[in-house]
Amino acid sequence: SFFFFFFLFFFFLFSFSFFFFFFNDTATTEIYTLSLHDALPISEIIGAFLGSFFILSFVGEKANLGVNMPNHDLSIFLIFPVEVLASAMLMGVIFYVVYTKGLRGFSGVAIGGIVGLDILFLAFISGASMNPARALAPALLSGSLSDLWLYLTAPFIGTIITAFLFRNKFQAQKASNYE
């Protein structure tokens, strides 16, 4: 099908660009790293659309393309803070892994573990998207836009709160690096 070949084309394209960016010499890698960092949100959204197209072509619309849905039996005054909390916990673990050296080799386990725990304990309340790009593509392609505002706002609020909580740690680490 068209979607399958579309998916394969972009898979090989991104695989080649990954090889080019990370296995080139050091001087050009630094130049490309800046542009790769700037393009990361766009790449994440493209990846979400490719994944949604993949599900659409193989599973069909019966799976609703993996759209996050909150539990509408609960109040939005519970759902919204739970989604903020899920995003804040994920960002807190990411900050901890990045800015401490105690988890060498286990950072993927820590981050994957918190994603799994967020989904296990919070998905039945808020849907536990924790990522606006991951929520955007399935919602747009399936037409389920009624709850998209939740997944576009709550993760930003949760990660901003976490950034403010970790701000002193960042400043202390930056000061110790300059000593």
Coordinates of C-alpha atoms in Angstrom, one line a residue:
S1 CA 0.0 0.0 0.0
F2 CA 1.0 3.6 -0.4
F3 CA 1.4 4.3 3.3
F4 CA 3.7 1.3 3.8
F5 CA 6.1 2.5 1.1
F6 CA 5.8 6.1 2.4
F7 CA 6.8 4.7 5.9
L8 CA 9.7 2.7 4.5
F9 CA 11.0 5.7 2.5
F10 CA 11.1 8.0 5.5
F11 CA 12.5 5.2 7.7
F12 CA 15.5 4.8 5.4
L13 CA 15.8 8.6 5.0
F14 CA 16.0 9.2 8.7
S15 CA 18.3 6.2 9.3
F16 CA 20.7 7.6 6.7
S17 CA 20.6 11.1 8.3
F18 CA 21.2 9.6 11.7
F19 CA 24.3 7.8 10.4
F20 CA 25.5 11.0 8.6
F21 CA 25.0 13.2 11.7
F22 CA 26.6 10.9 14.3
F23 CA 29.4 9.3 12.3
N24 CA 30.8 12.3 10.5
D25 CA 34.0 14.0 11.8
T26 CA 33.8 16.1 14.9
A27 CA 33.8 19.6 13.4
T28 CA 30.9 19.0 11.0
T29 CA 29.1 16.9 13.7
E30 CA 29.0 20.0 15.9
I31 CA 27.5 22.1 13.1
Y32 CA 24.9 19.5 12.3
T33 CA 24.1 18.9 16.0
L34 CA 22.9 22.5 16.3
S35 CA 20.6 22.1 13.3
L36 CA 19.5 18.7 14.4
H37 CA 18.6 20.0 17.8
D38 CA 16.5 22.8 16.3
A39 CA 14.7 20.3 14.0
L40 CA 14.0 17.8 16.8
P41 CA 10.4 19.0 17.5
I42 CA 9.6 18.9 13.7
S43 CA 11.2 15.4 13.5
E44 CA 9.1 14.3 16.4
I45 CA 5.9 15.4 14.8
I46 CA 6.9 13.8 11.5
G47 CA 7.6 10.6 13.4
A48 CA 4.2 10.8 15.1
F49 CA 2.5 11.2 11.7
L50 CA 4.4 8.3 10.2
G51 CA 3.5 6.1 13.1
S52 CA -0.2 7.1 12.7
F53 CA 0.0 6.4 9.0
F54 CA 1.5 3.0 9.7
I55 CA -1.3 2.1 12.1
L56 CA -3.9 3.4 9.7
S57 CA -2.5 1.3 6.8
F58 CA -2.2 -1.9 8.8
V59 CA -4.8 -1.8 11.5
G60 CA -7.3 0.7 10.0
E61 CA -9.5 3.2 11.8
K62 CA -10.8 0.6 14.2
A63 CA -7.9 1.3 16.6
N64 CA -8.7 5.0 16.5
L65 CA -5.0 5.5 15.7
G66 CA -3.9 5.5 19.4
V67 CA -5.6 8.7 20.3
N68 CA -5.3 9.6 23.9
M69 CA -8.7 9.9 25.6
P70 CA -9.3 11.1 29.2
N71 CA -11.9 9.4 31.4
H72 CA -14.9 11.6 30.8
D73 CA -16.6 10.1 33.9
L74 CA -14.2 12.2 36.0
S75 CA -14.0 15.9 36.4
I76 CA -11.7 18.0 34.2
F77 CA -10.5 19.5 37.5
L78 CA -8.9 16.0 38.2
I79 CA -8.0 15.1 34.7
F80 CA -6.0 18.2 33.9
P81 CA -3.8 18.1 37.0
V82 CA -3.1 14.4 36.5
E83 CA -1.8 15.1 33.0
V84 CA 0.3 17.9 34.4
L85 CA 1.6 15.6 37.1
A86 CA 2.5 12.8 34.5
S87 CA 4.4 15.3 32.4
A88 CA 6.1 16.8 35.4
M89 CA 7.3 13.4 36.7
L90 CA 8.6 12.4 33.3
M91 CA 10.5 15.7 33.0
G92 CA 11.8 15.3 36.5
V93 CA 13.3 11.9 35.8
I94 CA 14.8 13.2 32.5
F95 CA 16.4 16.2 34.3
Y96 CA 17.7 13.9 37.1
V97 CA 19.2 11.5 34.5
V98 CA 20.8 14.3 32.5
Y99 CA 22.2 16.3 35.3
T100 CA 23.4 13.6 37.6
K101 CA 26.0 10.9 36.8
G102 CA 24.6 8.3 39.2
L103 CA 22.6 6.4 36.6
R104 CA 25.2 5.7 34.0
G105 CA 24.0 3.1 31.6
F106 CA 20.5 3.0 33.2
S107 CA 19.1 6.2 32.0
G108 CA 16.9 4.5 29.5
V109 CA 15.5 2.2 32.2
A110 CA 14.7 5.1 34.4
I111 CA 13.0 7.1 31.7
G112 CA 11.2 4.1 30.2
G113 CA 10.2 3.1 33.8
I114 CA 8.6 6.4 34.6
V115 CA 6.7 6.4 31.2
G116 CA 5.5 2.9 32.0
L117 CA 4.5 3.8 35.6
D118 CA 2.7 7.0 34.3
I119 CA 0.8 5.0 31.8
L120 CA 0.0 2.2 34.3
F121 CA -1.3 4.4 37.1
L122 CA -2.5 7.6 35.4
A123 CA -3.7 6.6 31.9
F124 CA -7.1 5.5 33.1
I125 CA -7.6 9.1 34.4
S126 CA -6.0 11.4 31.9
G127 CA -4.8 9.3 29.0
A128 CA -1.2 10.0 30.0
S129 CA 0.1 11.4 26.8
M130 CA 3.0 13.4 28.3
N131 CA 4.0 14.5 24.8
P132 CA 2.1 17.0 22.6
A133 CA 3.6 15.7 19.4
R134 CA 2.6 12.2 20.2
A135 CA -1.0 13.3 20.8
L136 CA -1.2 15.6 17.8
A137 CA -0.8 13.2 14.9
P138 CA -3.4 10.5 15.9
A139 CA -5.9 13.2 16.9
L140 CA -5.6 15.1 13.6
L141 CA -5.7 11.9 11.4
S142 CA -8.6 10.4 13.2
G143 CA -10.6 13.6 13.6
S144 CA -10.8 13.2 17.4
L145 CA -10.0 16.8 18.3
S146 CA -12.3 17.3 21.3
D147 CA -9.6 16.5 23.9
L148 CA -6.5 17.6 22.0
W149 CA -6.4 20.9 23.9
L150 CA -5.6 18.9 27.1
Y151 CA -2.6 17.2 25.6
L152 CA -1.3 20.4 24.0
T153 CA -1.4 22.5 27.2
A154 CA -1.0 20.2 30.2
P155 CA 2.5 18.8 29.2
F156 CA 3.8 22.3 28.8
I157 CA 2.6 23.3 32.2
G158 CA 4.0 20.2 33.8
T159 CA 7.4 20.6 32.2
I160 CA 7.6 24.3 33.0
I161 CA 6.8 23.6 36.7
T162 CA 9.6 21.0 36.7
A163 CA 12.0 23.3 35.1
F164 CA 11.4 25.9 37.8
L165 CA 11.8 23.3 40.5
F166 CA 15.2 22.2 39.0
R167 CA 16.4 25.7 38.3
N168 CA 18.5 26.0 41.4
K169 CA 20.1 22.6 40.6
F170 CA 21.0 23.9 37.1
Q171 CA 22.5 27.1 38.4
A172 CA 24.5 25.3 41.1
Q173 CA 25.9 22.8 38.5
K174 CA 26.7 25.7 36.1
A175 CA 28.5 27.5 38.8
S176 CA 30.5 24.4 39.7
N177 CA 31.5 23.9 36.1
Y178 CA 33.0 27.4 35.9
E179 CA 35.1 27.0 39.1

